PDB file of C-alpha atoms in Angstrom:
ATOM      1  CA  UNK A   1     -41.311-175.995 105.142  1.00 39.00           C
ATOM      2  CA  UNK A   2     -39.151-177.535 102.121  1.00 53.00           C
ATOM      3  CA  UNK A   3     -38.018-173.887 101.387  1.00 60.00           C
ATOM      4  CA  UNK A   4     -41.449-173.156 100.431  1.00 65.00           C
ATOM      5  CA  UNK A   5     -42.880-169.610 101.884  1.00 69.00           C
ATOM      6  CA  UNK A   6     -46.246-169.897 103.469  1.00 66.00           C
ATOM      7  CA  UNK A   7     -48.311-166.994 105.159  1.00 72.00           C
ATOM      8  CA  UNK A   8     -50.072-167.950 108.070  1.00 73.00           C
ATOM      9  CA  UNK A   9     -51.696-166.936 111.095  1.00 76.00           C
ATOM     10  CA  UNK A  10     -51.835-168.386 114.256  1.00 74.00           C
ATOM     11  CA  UNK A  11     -54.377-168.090 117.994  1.00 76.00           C
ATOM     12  CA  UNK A  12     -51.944-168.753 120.020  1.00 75.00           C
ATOM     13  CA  UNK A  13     -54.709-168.470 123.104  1.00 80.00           C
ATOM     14  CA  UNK A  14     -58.000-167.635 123.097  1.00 82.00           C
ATOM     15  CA  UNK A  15     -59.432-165.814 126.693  1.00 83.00           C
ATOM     16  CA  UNK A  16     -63.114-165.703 127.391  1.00 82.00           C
ATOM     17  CA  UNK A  17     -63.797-161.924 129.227  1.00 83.00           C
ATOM     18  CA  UNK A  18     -66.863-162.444 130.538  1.00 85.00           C
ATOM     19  CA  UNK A  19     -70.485-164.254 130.689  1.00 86.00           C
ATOM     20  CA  UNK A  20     -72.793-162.097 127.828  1.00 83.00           C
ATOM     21  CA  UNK A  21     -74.346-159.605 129.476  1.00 83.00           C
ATOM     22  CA  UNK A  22     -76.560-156.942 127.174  1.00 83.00           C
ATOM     23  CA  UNK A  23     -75.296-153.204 126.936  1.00 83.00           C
ATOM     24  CA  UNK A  24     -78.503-150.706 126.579  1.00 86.00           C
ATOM     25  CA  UNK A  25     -78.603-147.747 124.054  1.00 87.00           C
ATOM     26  CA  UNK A  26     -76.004-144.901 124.667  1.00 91.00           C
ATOM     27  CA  UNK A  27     -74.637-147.074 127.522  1.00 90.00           C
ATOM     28  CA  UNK A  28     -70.599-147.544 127.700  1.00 89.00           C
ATOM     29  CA  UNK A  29     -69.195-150.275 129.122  1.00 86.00           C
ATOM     30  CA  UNK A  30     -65.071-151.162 129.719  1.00 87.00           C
ATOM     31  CA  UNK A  31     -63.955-154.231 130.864  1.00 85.00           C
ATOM     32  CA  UNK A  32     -60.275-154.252 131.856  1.00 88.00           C
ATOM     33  CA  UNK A  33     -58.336-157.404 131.602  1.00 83.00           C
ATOM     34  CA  UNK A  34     -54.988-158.545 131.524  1.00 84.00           C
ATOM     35  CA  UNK A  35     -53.217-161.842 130.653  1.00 81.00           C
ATOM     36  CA  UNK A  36     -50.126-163.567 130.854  1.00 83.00           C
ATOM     37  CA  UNK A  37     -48.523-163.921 127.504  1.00 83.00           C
ATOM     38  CA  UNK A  38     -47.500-166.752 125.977  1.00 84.00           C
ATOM     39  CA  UNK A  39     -43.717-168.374 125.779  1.00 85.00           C
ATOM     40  CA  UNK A  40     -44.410-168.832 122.185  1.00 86.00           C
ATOM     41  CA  UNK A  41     -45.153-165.418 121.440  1.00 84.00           C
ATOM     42  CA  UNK A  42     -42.822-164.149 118.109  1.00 86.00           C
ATOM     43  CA  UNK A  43     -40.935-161.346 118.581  1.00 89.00           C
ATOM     44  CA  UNK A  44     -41.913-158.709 116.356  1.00 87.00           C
ATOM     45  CA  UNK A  45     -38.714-158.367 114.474  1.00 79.00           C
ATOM     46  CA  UNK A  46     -38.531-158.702 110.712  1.00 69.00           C
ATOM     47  CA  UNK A  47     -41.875-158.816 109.034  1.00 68.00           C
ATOM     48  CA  UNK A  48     -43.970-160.697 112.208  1.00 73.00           C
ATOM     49  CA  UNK A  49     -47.005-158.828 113.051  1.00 81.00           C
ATOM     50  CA  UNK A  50     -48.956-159.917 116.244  1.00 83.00           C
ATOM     51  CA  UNK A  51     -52.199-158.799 117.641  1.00 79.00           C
ATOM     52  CA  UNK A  52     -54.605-159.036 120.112  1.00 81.00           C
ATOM     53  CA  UNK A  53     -57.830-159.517 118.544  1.00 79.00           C
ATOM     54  CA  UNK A  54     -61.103-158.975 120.079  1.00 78.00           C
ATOM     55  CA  UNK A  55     -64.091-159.800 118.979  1.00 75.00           C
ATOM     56  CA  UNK A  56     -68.352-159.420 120.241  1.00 73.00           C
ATOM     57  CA  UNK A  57     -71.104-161.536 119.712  1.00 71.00           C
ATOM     58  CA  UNK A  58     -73.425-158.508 117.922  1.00 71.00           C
ATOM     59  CA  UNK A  59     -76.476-159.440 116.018  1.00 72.00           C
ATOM     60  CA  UNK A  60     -76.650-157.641 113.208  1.00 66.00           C
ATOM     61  CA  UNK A  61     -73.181-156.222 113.395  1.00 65.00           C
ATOM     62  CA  UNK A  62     -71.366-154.873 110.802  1.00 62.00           C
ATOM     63  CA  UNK A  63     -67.979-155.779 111.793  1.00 62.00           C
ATOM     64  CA  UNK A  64     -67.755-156.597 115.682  1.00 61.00           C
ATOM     65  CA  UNK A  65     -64.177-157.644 116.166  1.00 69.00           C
ATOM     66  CA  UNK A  66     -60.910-155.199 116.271  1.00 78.00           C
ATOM     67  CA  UNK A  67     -57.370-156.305 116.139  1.00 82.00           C
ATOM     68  CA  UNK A  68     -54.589-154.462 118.202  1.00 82.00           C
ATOM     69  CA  UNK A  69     -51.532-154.675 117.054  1.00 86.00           C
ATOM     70  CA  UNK A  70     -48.774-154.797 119.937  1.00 85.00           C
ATOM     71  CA  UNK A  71     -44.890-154.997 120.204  1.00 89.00           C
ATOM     72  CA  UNK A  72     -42.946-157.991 121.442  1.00 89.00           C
ATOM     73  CA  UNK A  73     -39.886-157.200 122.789  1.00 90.00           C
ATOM     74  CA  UNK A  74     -37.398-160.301 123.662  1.00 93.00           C
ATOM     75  CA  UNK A  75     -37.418-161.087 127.613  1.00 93.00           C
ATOM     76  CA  UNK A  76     -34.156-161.014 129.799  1.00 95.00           C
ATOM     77  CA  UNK A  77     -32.879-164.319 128.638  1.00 96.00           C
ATOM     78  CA  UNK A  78     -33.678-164.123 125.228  1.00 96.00           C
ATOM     79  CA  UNK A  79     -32.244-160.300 125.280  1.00 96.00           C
ATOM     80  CA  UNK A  80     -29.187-161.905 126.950  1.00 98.00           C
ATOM     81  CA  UNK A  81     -29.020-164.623 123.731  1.00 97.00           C
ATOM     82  CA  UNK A  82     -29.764-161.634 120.511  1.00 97.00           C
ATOM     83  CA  UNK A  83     -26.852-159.138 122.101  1.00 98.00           C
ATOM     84  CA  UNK A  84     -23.980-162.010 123.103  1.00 98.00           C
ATOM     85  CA  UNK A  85     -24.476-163.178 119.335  1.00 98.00           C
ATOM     86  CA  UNK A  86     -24.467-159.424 118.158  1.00 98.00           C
ATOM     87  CA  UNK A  87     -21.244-158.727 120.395  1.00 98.00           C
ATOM     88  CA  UNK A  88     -19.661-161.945 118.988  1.00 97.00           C
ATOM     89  CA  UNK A  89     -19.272-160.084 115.502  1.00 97.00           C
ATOM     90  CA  UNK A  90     -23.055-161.085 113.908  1.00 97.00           C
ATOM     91  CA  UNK A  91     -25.475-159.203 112.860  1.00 97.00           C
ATOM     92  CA  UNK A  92     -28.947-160.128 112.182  1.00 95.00           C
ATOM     93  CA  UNK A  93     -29.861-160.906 108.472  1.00 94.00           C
ATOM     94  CA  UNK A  94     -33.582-163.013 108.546  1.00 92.00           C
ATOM     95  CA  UNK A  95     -36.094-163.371 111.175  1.00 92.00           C
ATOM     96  CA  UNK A  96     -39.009-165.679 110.665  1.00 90.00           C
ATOM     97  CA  UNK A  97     -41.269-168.041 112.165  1.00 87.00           C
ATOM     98  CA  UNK A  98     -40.433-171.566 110.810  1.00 86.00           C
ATOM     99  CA  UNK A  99     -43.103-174.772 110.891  1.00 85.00           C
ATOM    100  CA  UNK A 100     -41.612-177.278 113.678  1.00 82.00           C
ATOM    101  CA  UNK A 101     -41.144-180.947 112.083  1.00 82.00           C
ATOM    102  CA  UNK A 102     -43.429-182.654 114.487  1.00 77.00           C
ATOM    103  CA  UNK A 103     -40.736-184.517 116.984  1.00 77.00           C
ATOM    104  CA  UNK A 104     -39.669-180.899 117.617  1.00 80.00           C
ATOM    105  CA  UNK A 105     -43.753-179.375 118.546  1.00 79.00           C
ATOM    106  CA  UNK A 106     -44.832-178.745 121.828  1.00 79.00           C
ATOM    107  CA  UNK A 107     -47.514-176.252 122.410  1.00 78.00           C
ATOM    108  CA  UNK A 108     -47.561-174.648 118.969  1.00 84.00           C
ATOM    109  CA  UNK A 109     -46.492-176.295 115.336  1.00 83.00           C
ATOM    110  CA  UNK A 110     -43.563-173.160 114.823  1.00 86.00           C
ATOM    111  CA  UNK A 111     -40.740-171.404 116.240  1.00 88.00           C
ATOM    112  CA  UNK A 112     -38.675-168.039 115.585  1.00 92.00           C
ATOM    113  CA  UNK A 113     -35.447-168.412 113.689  1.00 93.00           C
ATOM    114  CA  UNK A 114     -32.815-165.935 113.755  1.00 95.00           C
ATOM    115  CA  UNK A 115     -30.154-165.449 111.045  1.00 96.00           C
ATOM    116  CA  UNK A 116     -26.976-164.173 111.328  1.00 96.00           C
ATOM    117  CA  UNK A 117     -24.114-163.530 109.502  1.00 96.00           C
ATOM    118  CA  UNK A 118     -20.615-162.188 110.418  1.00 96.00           C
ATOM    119  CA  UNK A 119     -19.557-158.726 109.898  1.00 97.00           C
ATOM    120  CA  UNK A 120     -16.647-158.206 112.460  1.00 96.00           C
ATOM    121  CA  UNK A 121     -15.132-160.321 115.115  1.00 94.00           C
ATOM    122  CA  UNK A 122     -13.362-163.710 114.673  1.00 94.00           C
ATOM    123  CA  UNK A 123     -16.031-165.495 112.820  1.00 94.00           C
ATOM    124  CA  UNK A 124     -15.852-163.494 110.188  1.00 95.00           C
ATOM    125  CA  UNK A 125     -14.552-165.107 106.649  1.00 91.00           C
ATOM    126  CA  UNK A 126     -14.818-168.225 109.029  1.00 91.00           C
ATOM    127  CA  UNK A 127     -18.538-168.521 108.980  1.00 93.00           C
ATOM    128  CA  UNK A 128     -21.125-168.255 106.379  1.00 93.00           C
ATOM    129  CA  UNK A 129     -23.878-168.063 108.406  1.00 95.00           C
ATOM    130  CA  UNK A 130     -25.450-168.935 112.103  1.00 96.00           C
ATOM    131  CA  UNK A 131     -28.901-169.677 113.033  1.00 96.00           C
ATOM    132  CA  UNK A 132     -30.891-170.088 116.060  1.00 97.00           C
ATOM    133  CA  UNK A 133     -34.206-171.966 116.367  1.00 95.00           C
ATOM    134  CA  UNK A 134     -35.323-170.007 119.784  1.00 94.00           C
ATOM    135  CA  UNK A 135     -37.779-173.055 121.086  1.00 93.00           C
ATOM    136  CA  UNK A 136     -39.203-171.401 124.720  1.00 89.00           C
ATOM    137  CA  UNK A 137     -39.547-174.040 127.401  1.00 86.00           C
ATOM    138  CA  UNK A 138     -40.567-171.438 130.333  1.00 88.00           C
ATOM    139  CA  UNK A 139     -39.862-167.890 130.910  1.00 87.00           C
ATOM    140  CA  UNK A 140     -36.691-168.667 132.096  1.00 94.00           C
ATOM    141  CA  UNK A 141     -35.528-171.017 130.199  1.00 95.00           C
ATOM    142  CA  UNK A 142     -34.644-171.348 126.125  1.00 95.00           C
ATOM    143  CA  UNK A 143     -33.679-174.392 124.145  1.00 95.00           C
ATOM    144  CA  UNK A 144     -31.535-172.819 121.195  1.00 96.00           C
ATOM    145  CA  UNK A 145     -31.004-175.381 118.195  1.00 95.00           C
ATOM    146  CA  UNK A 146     -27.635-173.750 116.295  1.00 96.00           C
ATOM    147  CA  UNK A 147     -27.027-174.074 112.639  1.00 95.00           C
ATOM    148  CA  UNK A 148     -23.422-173.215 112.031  1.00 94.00           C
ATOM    149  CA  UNK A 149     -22.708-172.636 108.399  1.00 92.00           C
ATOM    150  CA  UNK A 150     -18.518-172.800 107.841  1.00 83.00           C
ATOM    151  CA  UNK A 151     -17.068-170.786 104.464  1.00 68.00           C
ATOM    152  CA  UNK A 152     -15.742-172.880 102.171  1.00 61.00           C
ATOM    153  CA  UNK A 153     -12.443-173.282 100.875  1.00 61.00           C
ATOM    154  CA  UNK A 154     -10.854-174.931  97.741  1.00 52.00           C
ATOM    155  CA  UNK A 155     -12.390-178.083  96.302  1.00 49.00           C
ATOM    156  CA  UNK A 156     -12.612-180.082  98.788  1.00 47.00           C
ATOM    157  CA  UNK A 157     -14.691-176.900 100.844  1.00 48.00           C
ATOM    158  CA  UNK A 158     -16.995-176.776  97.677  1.00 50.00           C
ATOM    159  CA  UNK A 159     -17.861-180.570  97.821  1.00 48.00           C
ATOM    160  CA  UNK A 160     -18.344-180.133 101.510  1.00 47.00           C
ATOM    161  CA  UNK A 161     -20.732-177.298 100.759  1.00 53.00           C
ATOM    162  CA  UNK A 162     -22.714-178.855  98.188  1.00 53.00           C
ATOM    163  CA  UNK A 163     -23.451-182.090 100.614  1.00 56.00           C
ATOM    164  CA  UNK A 164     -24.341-179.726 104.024  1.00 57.00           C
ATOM    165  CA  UNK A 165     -20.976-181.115 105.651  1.00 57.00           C
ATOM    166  CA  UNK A 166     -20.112-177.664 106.345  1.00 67.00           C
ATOM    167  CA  UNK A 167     -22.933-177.520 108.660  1.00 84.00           C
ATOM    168  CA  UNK A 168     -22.868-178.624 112.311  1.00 90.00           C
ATOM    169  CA  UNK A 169     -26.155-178.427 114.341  1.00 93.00           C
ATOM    170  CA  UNK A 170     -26.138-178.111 117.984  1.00 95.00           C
ATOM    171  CA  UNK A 171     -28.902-178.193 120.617  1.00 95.00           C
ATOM    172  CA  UNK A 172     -28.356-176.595 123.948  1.00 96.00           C
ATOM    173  CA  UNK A 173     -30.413-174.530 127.138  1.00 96.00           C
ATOM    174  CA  UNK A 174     -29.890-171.366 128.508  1.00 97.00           C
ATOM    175  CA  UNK A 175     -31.809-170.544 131.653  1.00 97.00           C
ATOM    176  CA  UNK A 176     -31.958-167.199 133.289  1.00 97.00           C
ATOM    177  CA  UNK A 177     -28.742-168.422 135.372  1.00 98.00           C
ATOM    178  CA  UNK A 178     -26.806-167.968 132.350  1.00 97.00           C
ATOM    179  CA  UNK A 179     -27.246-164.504 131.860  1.00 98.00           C
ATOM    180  CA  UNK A 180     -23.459-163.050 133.416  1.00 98.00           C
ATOM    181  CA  UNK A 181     -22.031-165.716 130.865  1.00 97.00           C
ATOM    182  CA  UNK A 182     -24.261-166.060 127.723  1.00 97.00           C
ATOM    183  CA  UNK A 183     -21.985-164.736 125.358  1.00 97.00           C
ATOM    184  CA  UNK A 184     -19.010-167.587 126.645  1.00 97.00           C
ATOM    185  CA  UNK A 185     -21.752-170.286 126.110  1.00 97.00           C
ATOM    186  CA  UNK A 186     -22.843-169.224 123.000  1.00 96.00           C
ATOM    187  CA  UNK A 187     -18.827-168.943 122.008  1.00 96.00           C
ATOM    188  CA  UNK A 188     -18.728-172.335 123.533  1.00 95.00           C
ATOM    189  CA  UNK A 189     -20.803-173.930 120.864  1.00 93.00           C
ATOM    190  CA  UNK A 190     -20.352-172.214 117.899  1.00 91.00           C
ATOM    191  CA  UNK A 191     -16.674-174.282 117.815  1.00 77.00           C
TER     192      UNK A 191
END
């Protein structure tokens, strides 16, 4: 927040396995669980790690926790959102969790931000720069804040520039119905 990097971690929930039981010498025990992850869940693109990390209440333990890392992958809709913006001419340059000012929060304080710049397609030379704020509402269903960043030209461009009024910030929803035409929405808003 305020351009300033922080490193931070995050339980995003927090699942109780099972009532303590006591395991006797040279006995093995598995407990198989599953869960339901969480909308909020960062993609592990850029430099995000996540983990499931598990812990046991061992007296005398040296260490009795373990963390797993695992792989987020982006769901259908959010798939749908990464490759219209990639076949629109962009290509991913930053991915990071950002803090949430507090009138934007709902069940955790960040959310992942993508940002792209143009490489091919008409946006590029037109654009500087476009950013998503990917704020999950259900599992299908995204609000997508948009941060487009115009180039500057001459003067008047460079004053523009230097007061953000090259920016324009749009907030919008996808839901899974929008699939077939994400990459005409997205189009939609960017002008």
């Amino acid at each position: 927040m305020d351009d300033k990097k922080v490193t931070s971690t995050y339980d995003l929930e927090r699942v109780r396995l099972t009532d303590p039981f006591s395991v006797e010498p040279n006995e093995k025990v598995e407990i198989p669980f599953s869960f339901l992850m969480p909308i909020e869940v960062p993609l592990t693109l850029g430099m995000k790690t996540v983990w499931v990390h598990t812990g046991l209440d061992i007296k005398r333990s040296i260490d009795p926790s373990d963390r797993d890392y695992i792989q987020v992958l982006p769901n259908a809709l959010l798939n749908s959102v990464l490759n219209s913006v990639n076949q629109l001419g962009f290509k991913a340059r930053h991915i990071e969790c950002e803090e949430l000012p507090y009138r934007l929060r709902k069940q955790v304080p960040f959310a992942q931000e993508f940002e792209f710049i143009p490489v091919s397609g008409e946006y590029y030379g037109k654009l500087d720069e476009l950013e998503l704020l990917i704020l999950p509402s259900a599992h299908d269903r995204l609000e997508i804040i948009m941060e487009v960043d115009r180039k500057s030209r001459g003067l008047a461009g460079l004053f523009a520039e230097a007061l953000d009024l090259d920016e324009k910030v749009i907030r919008f929803t996808v839901t899974s119905e929008d699939i077939p035409t994400m990459q005409q929405k997205i189009n939609n808003n960017i002008f």
